[in-house]
CSV table of C-alpha atoms and ligand atoms in Angstrom, one decimal:
chain,number,residue,atom,x,y,z
R,12,UNK,CA,-76.8,-10.3,15.5
R,13,UNK,CA,-79.9,-12.2,14.6
R,14,UNK,CA,-82.1,-13.6,17.4
R,15,UNK,CA,-81.3,-17.2,16.4
R,16,UNK,CA,-77.6,-16.5,16.4
R,17,UNK,CA,-77.9,-14.9,19.8
R,18,UNK,CA,-79.5,-18.1,21.1
R,19,UNK,CA,-76.7,-20.2,19.7
R,20,UNK,CA,-73.9,-18.0,21.0
R,21,UNK,CA,-75.5,-17.6,24.4
R,22,UNK,CA,-75.4,-21.4,24.7
R,23,UNK,CA,-71.7,-21.4,23.7
R,24,UNK,CA,-71.0,-18.7,26.3
R,25,UNK,CA,-72.9,-20.4,29.2
R,26,UNK,CA,-71.1,-23.7,28.4
R,27,UNK,CA,-67.8,-21.9,28.5
R,28,UNK,CA,-68.8,-20.2,31.8
R,29,UNK,CA,-69.8,-23.5,33.5
R,30,UNK,CA,-66.5,-25.1,32.4
R,31,UNK,CA,-64.5,-22.0,33.5
R,32,UNK,CA,-65.9,-22.2,37.0
R,33,UNK,CA,-65.5,-26.0,37.1
R,34,UNK,CA,-61.8,-25.9,36.1
R,35,UNK,CA,-60.8,-22.6,37.6
R,36,UNK,CA,-58.4,-24.3,40.1
R,37,UNK,CA,-56.2,-25.5,37.3
R,38,UNK,CA,-55.4,-21.9,36.4
R,39,UNK,CA,-52.8,-19.6,38.0
R,40,UNK,CA,-54.5,-17.0,40.2
R,41,UNK,CA,-52.8,-13.8,39.2
R,42,UNK,CA,-52.2,-13.1,35.6
R,43,UNK,CA,-48.5,-13.2,34.5
R,44,UNK,CA,-48.7,-10.9,31.5
R,45,UNK,CA,-46.3,-8.0,31.3
R,46,UNK,CA,-47.6,-4.4,31.0
R,47,UNK,CA,-48.5,-3.7,27.3
R,48,UNK,CA,-48.8,-7.4,26.4
R,49,UNK,CA,-52.6,-7.2,25.9
R,50,UNK,CA,-52.6,-3.7,24.3
R,51,UNK,CA,-50.1,-4.7,21.6
R,52,UNK,CA,-52.5,-7.5,20.5
R,53,UNK,CA,-55.4,-5.1,20.0
R,54,UNK,CA,-56.0,-3.3,16.7
R,55,UNK,CA,-55.4,0.4,16.8
R,56,UNK,CA,-58.9,1.1,15.5
R,57,UNK,CA,-62.5,-0.2,15.6
R,58,UNK,CA,-63.3,-2.5,12.6
R,59,UNK,CA,-65.2,-0.8,9.8
R,60,UNK,CA,-67.4,-3.9,9.2
R,61,UNK,CA,-68.8,-6.3,11.7
R,62,UNK,CA,-67.0,-9.4,12.7
R,63,UNK,CA,-68.3,-12.9,13.3
R,64,UNK,CA,-69.0,-13.9,16.9
R,65,UNK,CA,-66.7,-16.9,16.6
R,66,UNK,CA,-63.7,-14.5,15.9
R,67,UNK,CA,-64.6,-12.3,18.8
R,68,UNK,CA,-65.0,-15.2,21.2
R,69,UNK,CA,-61.7,-16.8,20.0
R,70,UNK,CA,-59.9,-13.5,20.7
R,71,UNK,CA,-61.6,-13.3,24.1
R,72,UNK,CA,-60.0,-16.7,24.9
R,73,UNK,CA,-56.6,-16.1,23.3
R,74,UNK,CA,-56.0,-12.4,24.1
R,75,UNK,CA,-58.2,-11.4,27.0
R,76,UNK,CA,-58.2,-14.5,29.2
R,77,UNK,CA,-54.4,-14.6,29.8
R,78,UNK,CA,-54.6,-11.1,31.1
R,79,UNK,CA,-57.2,-11.9,33.7
R,80,UNK,CA,-56.6,-12.4,37.4
R,81,UNK,CA,-59.0,-15.0,38.6
R,82,UNK,CA,-60.9,-13.5,41.5
R,83,UNK,CA,-63.1,-16.6,41.8
R,84,UNK,CA,-60.2,-18.9,42.2
R,85,UNK,CA,-60.5,-20.7,45.6
R,86,UNK,CA,-56.8,-19.9,46.4
R,87,UNK,CA,-57.4,-16.2,46.0
R,88,UNK,CA,-56.4,-14.7,49.4
R,89,UNK,CA,-55.4,-11.2,48.3
R,90,UNK,CA,-57.1,-7.8,49.0
R,91,UNK,CA,-60.6,-8.6,50.1
R,92,UNK,CA,-62.5,-11.1,48.0
R,93,UNK,CA,-64.9,-9.8,45.4
R,94,UNK,CA,-66.9,-13.0,45.4
R,95,UNK,CA,-69.6,-14.2,43.1
R,96,UNK,CA,-71.7,-17.3,43.0
R,97,UNK,CA,-73.6,-19.2,40.3
R,98,UNK,CA,-77.1,-17.8,41.2
R,99,UNK,CA,-75.6,-14.3,41.2
R,100,UNK,CA,-74.1,-14.8,37.7
R,101,UNK,CA,-77.4,-16.2,36.4
R,102,UNK,CA,-79.3,-13.1,37.7
R,103,UNK,CA,-76.7,-10.8,36.1
R,104,UNK,CA,-77.3,-12.5,32.7
R,105,UNK,CA,-81.0,-11.7,33.0
R,106,UNK,CA,-80.2,-8.2,34.2
R,107,UNK,CA,-78.0,-7.7,31.1
R,108,UNK,CA,-80.7,-9.0,28.8
R,109,UNK,CA,-83.3,-6.7,30.1
R,110,UNK,CA,-80.8,-3.8,30.5
R,111,UNK,CA,-83.3,-1.6,32.4
R,112,UNK,CA,-82.4,1.8,33.8
R,113,UNK,CA,-83.9,1.6,37.2
R,114,UNK,CA,-83.8,5.3,38.2
R,115,UNK,CA,-87.5,5.9,39.0
R,116,UNK,CA,-90.2,3.6,40.2
R,117,UNK,CA,-91.9,3.9,36.8
R,118,UNK,CA,-88.8,2.9,34.8
R,119,UNK,CA,-89.1,-0.6,36.4
R,120,UNK,CA,-91.5,-0.9,39.3
R,121,UNK,CA,-90.1,-4.4,40.1
R,122,UNK,CA,-86.6,-3.1,40.5
R,123,UNK,CA,-87.7,-0.4,43.0
R,124,UNK,CA,-90.0,-2.7,45.0
R,125,UNK,CA,-87.5,-5.6,45.0
R,126,UNK,CA,-84.7,-3.3,46.1
R,127,UNK,CA,-87.1,-2.2,48.9
R,128,UNK,CA,-87.7,-5.8,50.0
R,129,UNK,CA,-84.1,-7.0,49.6
R,130,UNK,CA,-82.7,-4.2,51.7
R,131,UNK,CA,-85.3,-5.1,54.4
R,132,UNK,CA,-84.3,-8.8,54.2
R,133,UNK,CA,-80.7,-7.8,54.6
R,134,UNK,CA,-81.5,-5.5,57.5
R,135,UNK,CA,-83.1,-8.4,59.3
R,136,UNK,CA,-80.3,-10.8,58.4
R,137,UNK,CA,-77.7,-8.5,59.8
R,138,UNK,CA,-79.7,-7.5,62.9
R,139,UNK,CA,-79.7,-3.8,62.0
R,140,UNK,CA,-82.2,-1.3,63.5
R,141,UNK,CA,-85.7,-1.4,62.2
R,142,UNK,CA,-86.1,2.1,61.0
R,143,UNK,CA,-83.0,2.2,58.7
R,144,UNK,CA,-83.7,2.6,55.0
R,145,UNK,CA,-81.5,0.8,52.6
R,146,UNK,CA,-80.5,1.6,49.0
R,147,UNK,CA,-78.2,-0.4,46.7
R,148,UNK,CA,-75.2,1.5,45.5
R,149,UNK,CA,-72.5,0.7,43.1
R,150,UNK,CA,-69.7,0.7,45.6
R,151,UNK,CA,-68.8,1.5,49.2
R,152,UNK,CA,-66.8,4.4,48.0
R,153,UNK,CA,-69.9,6.1,46.6
R,154,UNK,CA,-72.0,5.1,49.6
R,155,UNK,CA,-69.4,6.7,51.9
R,156,UNK,CA,-69.4,9.8,49.7
R,157,UNK,CA,-73.2,9.9,50.1
R,158,UNK,CA,-72.8,9.6,53.9
R,159,UNK,CA,-70.3,12.5,54.0
R,160,UNK,CA,-72.7,14.6,51.9
R,161,UNK,CA,-75.5,13.8,54.3
R,162,UNK,CA,-73.2,14.8,57.2
R,163,UNK,CA,-72.3,18.1,55.5
R,164,UNK,CA,-76.0,18.8,54.7
R,165,UNK,CA,-77.0,18.2,58.4
R,166,UNK,CA,-74.0,20.2,59.8
R,167,UNK,CA,-74.8,23.2,57.7
R,168,UNK,CA,-78.6,23.1,58.0
R,169,UNK,CA,-78.9,22.6,54.3
R,170,UNK,CA,-76.5,25.4,53.3
R,171,UNK,CA,-74.1,22.8,51.8
R,172,UNK,CA,-76.5,22.0,48.9
R,173,UNK,CA,-78.1,25.4,48.6
R,174,UNK,CA,-75.0,27.6,48.5
R,175,UNK,CA,-72.0,25.3,48.6
R,176,UNK,CA,-69.0,25.6,50.8
R,177,UNK,CA,-67.7,29.0,49.6
R,178,UNK,CA,-68.1,31.7,52.1
R,179,UNK,CA,-69.2,29.3,54.9
R,180,UNK,CA,-67.1,27.8,57.7
R,181,UNK,CA,-64.7,25.0,57.0
R,182,UNK,CA,-66.1,21.5,57.5
R,183,UNK,CA,-64.1,18.5,58.7
R,184,UNK,CA,-64.4,14.7,58.5
R,185,UNK,CA,-63.0,12.4,61.2
R,186,UNK,CA,-61.8,8.9,60.6
R,187,UNK,CA,-58.9,6.7,61.7
R,188,UNK,CA,-55.4,6.4,60.2
R,189,UNK,CA,-56.5,2.8,59.3
R,190,UNK,CA,-59.6,3.8,57.4
R,191,UNK,CA,-60.1,3.1,53.7
R,192,UNK,CA,-58.9,5.7,51.3
R,193,UNK,CA,-62.5,6.2,50.1
R,194,UNK,CA,-63.1,8.3,53.2
R,195,UNK,CA,-60.5,10.9,52.1
R,196,UNK,CA,-61.6,10.6,48.4
R,197,UNK,CA,-65.2,11.2,49.3
R,198,UNK,CA,-64.2,14.2,51.4
R,199,UNK,CA,-62.3,15.6,48.5
R,200,UNK,CA,-65.1,15.0,46.1
R,201,UNK,CA,-67.6,16.7,48.5
R,202,UNK,CA,-65.3,19.7,48.4
R,203,UNK,CA,-63.9,19.6,51.9
R,204,UNK,CA,-60.3,19.1,50.8
R,205,UNK,CA,-57.7,16.7,52.2
R,206,UNK,CA,-56.6,19.3,54.7
R,207,UNK,CA,-59.9,18.8,56.5
R,208,UNK,CA,-59.8,15.1,56.9
R,209,UNK,CA,-58.6,14.2,60.4
R,210,UNK,CA,-56.9,10.8,60.6
R,211,UNK,CA,-57.3,10.0,64.3
R,212,UNK,CA,-54.7,7.8,65.9
R,213,UNK,CA,-55.2,4.1,66.7
R,214,UNK,CA,-54.5,1.8,69.6
R,215,UNK,CA,-52.4,-1.4,69.6
R,216,UNK,CA,-55.3,-3.2,67.8
R,217,UNK,CA,-55.3,-0.5,65.1
R,218,UNK,CA,-58.7,0.7,66.3
R,219,UNK,CA,-59.6,4.4,66.6
R,220,UNK,CA,-58.8,6.1,69.9
R,221,UNK,CA,-62.1,7.8,71.0
R,222,UNK,CA,-60.3,10.2,73.3
R,223,UNK,CA,-58.2,11.4,70.4
R,224,UNK,CA,-61.4,11.8,68.4
R,225,UNK,CA,-63.0,13.9,71.1
R,226,UNK,CA,-59.9,16.1,71.4
R,227,UNK,CA,-59.8,16.6,67.6
R,228,UNK,CA,-63.4,17.7,67.5
R,229,UNK,CA,-62.9,20.1,70.4
R,230,UNK,CA,-59.8,21.6,68.7
R,231,UNK,CA,-61.7,22.1,65.5
R,232,UNK,CA,-64.7,23.7,67.2
R,233,UNK,CA,-62.3,26.1,69.0
R,234,UNK,CA,-60.9,27.1,65.6
R,235,UNK,CA,-64.3,27.7,64.1
R,236,UNK,CA,-64.3,24.5,62.0
R,237,UNK,CA,-67.6,22.6,61.8
R,238,UNK,CA,-67.4,18.8,62.3
R,239,UNK,CA,-69.5,17.3,59.5
R,240,UNK,CA,-69.0,13.5,59.7
R,241,UNK,CA,-67.3,10.8,61.6
R,242,UNK,CA,-66.5,7.6,59.6
R,243,UNK,CA,-65.7,4.6,61.8
R,244,UNK,CA,-64.5,1.3,60.4
R,245,UNK,CA,-66.1,-2.1,61.1
R,246,UNK,CA,-63.3,-4.1,59.6
R,247,UNK,CA,-60.7,-1.7,58.1
R,248,UNK,CA,-58.9,-2.7,55.0
R,249,UNK,CA,-55.3,-3.1,56.2
R,250,UNK,CA,-55.7,-5.6,59.1
R,251,UNK,CA,-59.5,-5.7,59.6
R,252,UNK,CA,-59.5,-3.5,62.7
R,253,UNK,CA,-62.8,-2.7,64.3
R,254,UNK,CA,-63.3,0.8,65.8
R,255,UNK,CA,-65.0,1.0,69.2
R,256,UNK,CA,-68.4,1.9,67.8
R,257,UNK,CA,-70.1,2.4,71.2
R,258,UNK,CA,-67.8,5.2,72.5
R,259,UNK,CA,-67.6,6.8,69.1
R,260,UNK,CA,-71.4,6.8,68.7
R,261,UNK,CA,-71.6,8.5,72.2
R,262,UNK,CA,-69.3,11.2,71.0
R,263,UNK,CA,-71.2,11.6,67.7
R,264,UNK,CA,-74.5,11.9,69.5
R,265,UNK,CA,-73.2,14.3,72.1
R,266,UNK,CA,-71.7,16.5,69.4
R,267,UNK,CA,-74.6,16.1,67.0
R,268,UNK,CA,-72.3,14.8,64.2
R,269,UNK,CA,-73.4,12.3,61.5
R,270,UNK,CA,-71.7,8.9,62.3
R,271,UNK,CA,-71.1,6.7,59.3
R,272,UNK,CA,-69.8,3.1,59.7
R,273,UNK,CA,-67.8,1.5,56.9
R,274,UNK,CA,-68.3,-2.2,57.0
R,275,UNK,CA,-67.6,-2.8,53.4
R,276,UNK,CA,-65.9,-6.1,54.0
R,277,UNK,CA,-66.8,-7.3,57.5
R,278,UNK,CA,-70.4,-6.1,57.4
R,279,UNK,CA,-71.6,-9.4,55.8
R,280,UNK,CA,-70.3,-11.3,58.8
R,281,UNK,CA,-73.1,-9.6,60.9
R,282,UNK,CA,-75.4,-12.4,59.5
R,283,UNK,CA,-73.7,-14.4,62.3
R,284,UNK,CA,-75.3,-13.5,65.7
R,285,UNK,CA,-71.9,-14.4,67.3
R,286,UNK,CA,-70.2,-11.6,65.4
R,287,UNK,CA,-72.7,-8.9,66.4
R,288,UNK,CA,-71.1,-8.3,69.8
R,289,UNK,CA,-68.1,-6.8,67.9
R,290,UNK,CA,-70.4,-4.2,66.4
R,291,UNK,CA,-71.9,-3.0,69.7
R,292,UNK,CA,-73.0,0.6,69.2
R,293,UNK,CA,-73.6,0.3,65.5
R,294,UNK,CA,-77.3,0.7,66.2
R,295,UNK,CA,-76.6,4.3,67.2
R,296,UNK,CA,-74.9,5.2,63.8
R,297,UNK,CA,-76.6,7.4,61.3
R,298,UNK,CA,-75.5,5.3,58.3
R,299,UNK,CA,-73.8,2.1,57.5
R,300,UNK,CA,-72.4,0.5,54.3
R,301,UNK,CA,-71.5,-3.1,53.5
R,302,UNK,CA,-70.7,-4.8,50.3
R,303,UNK,CA,-72.5,-8.0,49.4
R,304,UNK,CA,-70.1,-7.9,46.5
R,305,UNK,CA,-67.3,-8.6,48.9
R,306,UNK,CA,-68.4,-11.4,51.2
R,307,UNK,CA,-72.0,-12.2,50.4
R,308,UNK,CA,-71.6,-14.1,47.2
R,309,UNK,CA,-73.2,-11.4,45.0
R,310,UNK,CA,-70.9,-10.3,42.2
R,311,UNK,CA,-69.7,-6.7,41.8
R,312,UNK,CA,-71.3,-4.3,41.9
R,313,UNK,CA,-73.6,-4.4,44.9
R,314,UNK,CA,-73.1,-2.2,48.0
R,315,UNK,CA,-75.9,-1.5,50.4
R,316,UNK,CA,-76.1,1.8,52.2
R,317,UNK,CA,-78.4,2.2,55.2
R,318,UNK,CA,-79.5,5.6,56.4
R,319,UNK,CA,-81.3,6.4,59.6
R,320,UNK,CA,-82.6,9.7,58.1
R,321,UNK,CA,-82.7,9.3,54.3
R,322,UNK,CA,-84.4,12.7,54.0
R,323,UNK,CA,-81.2,14.7,54.7
R,324,UNK,CA,-79.3,12.9,51.9
R,325,UNK,CA,-82.4,13.2,49.6
R,326,UNK,CA,-82.5,16.9,50.2
R,327,UNK,CA,-78.9,17.2,49.1
R,328,UNK,CA,-79.2,15.0,46.0
R,329,UNK,CA,-82.8,15.3,44.7
R,330,UNK,CA,-83.7,17.3,41.7
R,331,UNK,CA,-86.7,16.8,39.5
R,332,UNK,CA,-86.2,18.4,36.1
R,333,UNK,CA,-89.3,18.4,33.9
R,334,UNK,CA,-88.0,15.4,31.9
R,335,UNK,CA,-88.0,13.2,35.1
R,336,UNK,CA,-91.5,13.9,36.3
R,337,UNK,CA,-93.1,10.6,36.7
R,338,UNK,CA,-96.1,8.8,38.0
R,339,UNK,CA,-96.7,8.5,41.7
R,340,UNK,CA,-94.7,5.6,43.1
R,341,UNK,CA,-96.6,4.3,46.0
R,342,UNK,CA,-94.5,3.4,49.1
R,343,UNK,CA,-91.2,2.8,47.3
R,344,UNK,CA,-88.7,5.5,47.3
R,345,UNK,CA,-87.1,7.1,44.3
R,346,UNK,CA,-83.7,5.6,44.8
R,347,UNK,CA,-82.1,8.1,42.4
R,348,UNK,CA,-82.5,10.7,45.3
R,349,UNK,CA,-80.1,8.6,47.4
R,350,UNK,CA,-77.4,7.9,44.8
R,351,UNK,CA,-74.9,9.9,42.8
R,352,UNK,CA,-75.7,8.6,39.3
R,353,UNK,CA,-79.2,9.0,37.9
R,354,UNK,CA,-79.1,5.7,36.0
R,355,UNK,CA,-79.2,2.6,38.2
R,356,UNK,CA,-78.6,-1.0,37.4
R,357,UNK,CA,-81.1,-3.6,38.6
R,358,UNK,CA,-78.8,-4.9,41.3
R,359,UNK,CA,-81.6,-6.2,43.6
R,360,UNK,CA,-82.3,-9.2,41.3
R,361,UNK,CA,-78.9,-10.9,41.9
R,362,UNK,CA,-79.4,-10.4,45.7
R,363,UNK,CA,-82.8,-12.1,45.4
R,364,UNK,CA,-81.3,-15.0,43.5
R,365,UNK,CA,-78.5,-15.4,46.0
R,366,UNK,CA,-80.5,-15.0,49.2
R,367,UNK,CA,-83.1,-17.5,48.0
R,368,UNK,CA,-80.7,-19.9,46.5
R,369,UNK,CA,-78.5,-20.2,49.7
R,370,UNK,CA,-81.0,-19.3,52.3
R,371,UNK,CA,-79.9,-17.5,55.5
R,372,UNK,CA,-78.5,-20.7,57.0
R,373,UNK,CA,-76.5,-21.5,53.8
R,374,UNK,CA,-74.9,-18.0,53.8
R,375,UNK,CA,-74.1,-18.3,57.6
R,376,UNK,CA,-72.5,-21.7,57.0
R,377,UNK,CA,-70.2,-20.3,54.3
R,378,UNK,CA,-69.1,-17.3,56.3
R,379,UNK,CA,-68.7,-19.4,59.5
R,380,UNK,CA,-66.5,-21.7,57.5
R,381,UNK,CA,-64.2,-18.9,56.3
R,382,UNK,CA,-63.8,-17.6,59.8
R,383,UNK,CA,-63.1,-21.1,61.2
R,384,UNK,CA,-60.4,-21.7,58.5
R,385,UNK,CA,-58.8,-18.4,59.4
R,386,UNK,CA,-58.7,-19.4,63.1
R,387,UNK,CA,-57.1,-22.7,62.2
R,388,UNK,CA,-54.5,-21.1,59.9
R,389,UNK,CA,-53.7,-18.5,62.6
R,390,UNK,CA,-52.8,-21.3,65.0
R,391,UNK,CA,-50.5,-22.8,62.4
R,392,UNK,CA,-48.8,-19.5,61.8
R,393,UNK,CA,-48.4,-18.9,65.5
R,394,UNK,CA,-46.9,-22.4,66.0
R,395,UNK,CA,-44.4,-21.8,63.2
R,396,UNK,CA,-41.0,-20.5,64.3
R,397,UNK,CA,-40.3,-19.1,60.8
R,398,UNK,CA,-43.3,-16.8,61.0
R,399,UNK,CA,-44.8,-14.2,63.3
R,400,UNK,CA,-48.6,-13.6,63.6
R,401,UNK,CA,-49.0,-9.8,63.7
R,402,UNK,CA,-52.7,-9.5,63.7
R,403,UNK,CA,-55.8,-11.6,63.9
R,404,UNK,CA,-57.5,-13.8,63.3
R,405,UNK,CA,-59.9,-11.0,62.8
R,406,UNK,CA,-63.0,-12.6,61.2
R,407,UNK,CA,-61.4,-14.0,58.0
R,408,UNK,CA,-58.2,-11.9,57.9
R,409,UNK,CA,-54.9,-12.4,59.4
R,410,UNK,CA,-51.6,-10.6,59.1
R,411,UNK,CA,-48.2,-12.2,59.5
R,412,UNK,CA,-44.5,-11.7,58.9
R,413,UNK,CA,-41.9,-14.1,57.6
R,414,UNK,CA,-38.9,-14.2,60.0
R,415,UNK,CA,-35.8,-15.3,58.0
R,416,UNK,CA,-33.4,-17.1,60.2
R,417,UNK,CA,-30.5,-15.0,61.6
R,418,UNK,CA,-31.9,-11.7,60.4
R,419,UNK,CA,-32.8,-9.1,63.1
R,420,UNK,CA,-32.8,-5.8,61.2
R,421,UNK,CA,-36.5,-4.9,60.8
R,422,UNK,CA,-35.8,-3.2,57.4
R,423,UNK,CA,-34.1,-6.3,56.2
R,424,UNK,CA,-37.1,-8.5,57.4
R,425,UNK,CA,-39.4,-6.1,55.5
R,426,UNK,CA,-37.4,-6.6,52.3
R,427,UNK,CA,-37.6,-10.4,52.8
R,428,UNK,CA,-41.4,-10.2,53.2
R,429,UNK,CA,-41.7,-7.9,50.2
R,430,UNK,CA,-39.7,-10.4,48.1
R,431,UNK,CA,-41.7,-13.3,49.4
R,432,UNK,CA,-45.0,-11.8,48.4
R,433,UNK,CA,-43.6,-11.0,45.0
R,434,UNK,CA,-42.3,-14.6,44.6
R,435,UNK,CA,-45.7,-16.0,45.7
R,436,UNK,CA,-47.7,-13.9,43.3
R,437,UNK,CA,-45.3,-14.6,40.4
R,438,UNK,CA,-45.6,-18.3,41.2
R,439,UNK,CA,-49.4,-18.2,40.5
R,440,UNK,CA,-50.6,-21.0,42.7
R,441,UNK,CA,-52.0,-18.6,45.2
R,442,UNK,CA,-52.3,-14.8,45.6
R,443,UNK,CA,-51.7,-12.6,48.6
R,444,UNK,CA,-51.2,-8.9,49.3
R,445,UNK,CA,-49.4,-7.0,52.0
R,446,UNK,CA,-49.9,-3.9,54.0
R,447,UNK,CA,-47.9,-1.9,56.5
R,448,UNK,CA,-48.5,-1.8,60.3
R,449,UNK,CA,-46.4,0.3,62.6
R,450,UNK,CA,-44.2,1.1,59.7
R,451,UNK,CA,-43.4,-2.6,58.9
R,452,UNK,CA,-44.5,-4.9,56.0
R,453,UNK,CA,-47.2,-7.4,57.0
R,454,UNK,CA,-48.5,-10.1,54.7
R,455,UNK,CA,-52.3,-10.3,54.6
R,456,UNK,CA,-54.2,-13.6,54.2
R,457,UNK,CA,-58.0,-13.2,53.6
R,458,UNK,CA,-60.3,-16.1,53.2
R,459,UNK,CA,-63.6,-15.4,51.5
R,460,UNK,CA,-64.0,-16.9,48.0
R,461,UNK,CA,-67.3,-18.7,47.7
R,462,UNK,CA,-65.8,-22.1,47.0
R,463,UNK,CA,-62.7,-22.0,49.2
R,464,UNK,CA,-62.4,-25.1,51.4
R,465,UNK,CA,-59.8,-25.9,54.0
R,466,UNK,CA,-57.7,-27.8,51.5
R,467,UNK,CA,-57.2,-24.6,49.5
R,468,UNK,CA,-56.1,-22.7,52.6
R,469,UNK,CA,-53.7,-25.5,53.5
R,470,UNK,CA,-52.3,-25.5,49.9
R,471,UNK,CA,-51.9,-21.7,50.0
R,472,UNK,CA,-50.0,-21.9,53.3
R,473,UNK,CA,-47.8,-24.7,51.9
R,474,UNK,CA,-46.9,-22.5,49.0
R,475,UNK,CA,-46.0,-19.6,51.3
R,476,UNK,CA,-43.7,-21.9,53.3
R,477,UNK,CA,-42.2,-23.5,50.3
R,478,UNK,CA,-41.3,-20.2,48.6
R,479,UNK,CA,-40.0,-18.8,51.9
R,480,UNK,CA,-37.6,-21.7,51.8
R,481,UNK,CA,-38.9,-23.4,55.0
R,482,UNK,CA,-41.5,-25.7,53.5
A,17,PLP,C1,-63.2,-2.5,49.9
A,17,PLP,C2,-63.4,-1.4,50.9
A,17,PLP,C3,-63.9,-0.2,50.5
A,17,PLP,C4,-64.2,0.2,49.0
A,17,PLP,O1,-65.2,-0.6,48.5
A,17,PLP,P1,-65.7,-0.3,47.0
A,17,PLP,O2,-67.0,-0.9,47.0
A,17,PLP,O3,-64.7,-0.9,46.1
A,17,PLP,O4,-65.7,1.2,46.8
A,17,PLP,C5,-64.2,0.7,51.5
A,17,PLP,N1,-64.0,0.5,52.8
A,17,PLP,C6,-63.5,-0.7,53.2
A,17,PLP,C7,-63.3,-0.9,54.6
A,17,PLP,C8,-63.2,-1.7,52.2
A,17,PLP,O5,-62.7,-2.8,52.6
């Protein structure tokens, strides 16, 4: 592609992007293609000769777009939002154009030093302890893997990275039955095995029971198993439960175990001083992860890991083969020593654009809005005889069940809820997902898209009632 053609096509693409975002509400939220629909429109092999941009872009619109689920749709209430914002998108365009590998200070000093400053800005914004060092990771899953590795390194006095697990004692990780699957995945990748992940029971609010945690640690110690890491949730994925961080931190400290707090979704809400009371004890954790790519208007991927003692993780992960010897880097760390991959995208740039563009107060206002909408919706659900509020409002997440009239068998109510979610998502006007709590189906409603206003929430709720046959 010649430079002048690049310029022309870039204008075409940005015009398309602006229009896409302006008119996104007119689209259905979840794609309605059937499995294989996209694949069958794609040639079996790569073309031998280059094709014109116009043809490629037309196929993007005709073939690819129908198979997209629109995550930036303001009536997207499924999973947790992976929200973006215009300043973040603009920064990503610049990042893509420069396409730098930001693995060492020398491979882009600005990337290292901006990452340094952005993680400090976020530390202040979230009210996190002063000494914690941040690094930007691709995902919370990788960050949690890093925390588990740090825990193993500490628990074994460095044997974990020197000799591996073979021949040593078994190591165990402790988390709650509500925790995200990435805790078990990280434990498996670190070599601990699923048999050594203890899923501690939860209370009526789905939060970890500290007494059960203490007992599990004691049982393992008795059996010669070494506790390596506790992973507590600040906003678990199912229903947003918040583990009692204070009591858990006390147990971790007393037992000398690394405590990691997974705040992938809810962590962003700590920019609100009124939310911080829910995270009492977080200051005693050894590491913490949250995803600006979920609820801080910075598009995927952008996950920030804070470590109280980065040296332990760096000991486990750092290697300097001859081909990576580089110039001295001043104060900024070599972030590759704190991440799994060597190559690193320049993710700090989009954070810089977003934080400056909205300002702290602009960000707080958005998240406060989402939380307020959720509280208002919870009142409507509670007042509705055809529905039962099961959980929340917890920040911007609530869980509810449809109660079809005259049905009392819980399994039958489950089926009605499963069917309702399927009908809602096939309909396309809004998008919700479900989870299970106490063995029963619960519909989740998460409010967090950048441009969601109350009217979108009200429209989404009206669709739920209409398709339940009560609207
Ligand atoms: C979304 C989520 C994760 C996984 O986040 P990724 O960045 O996609 O790896 C982990 N933990 C919790 C609590 C989450 O909500």
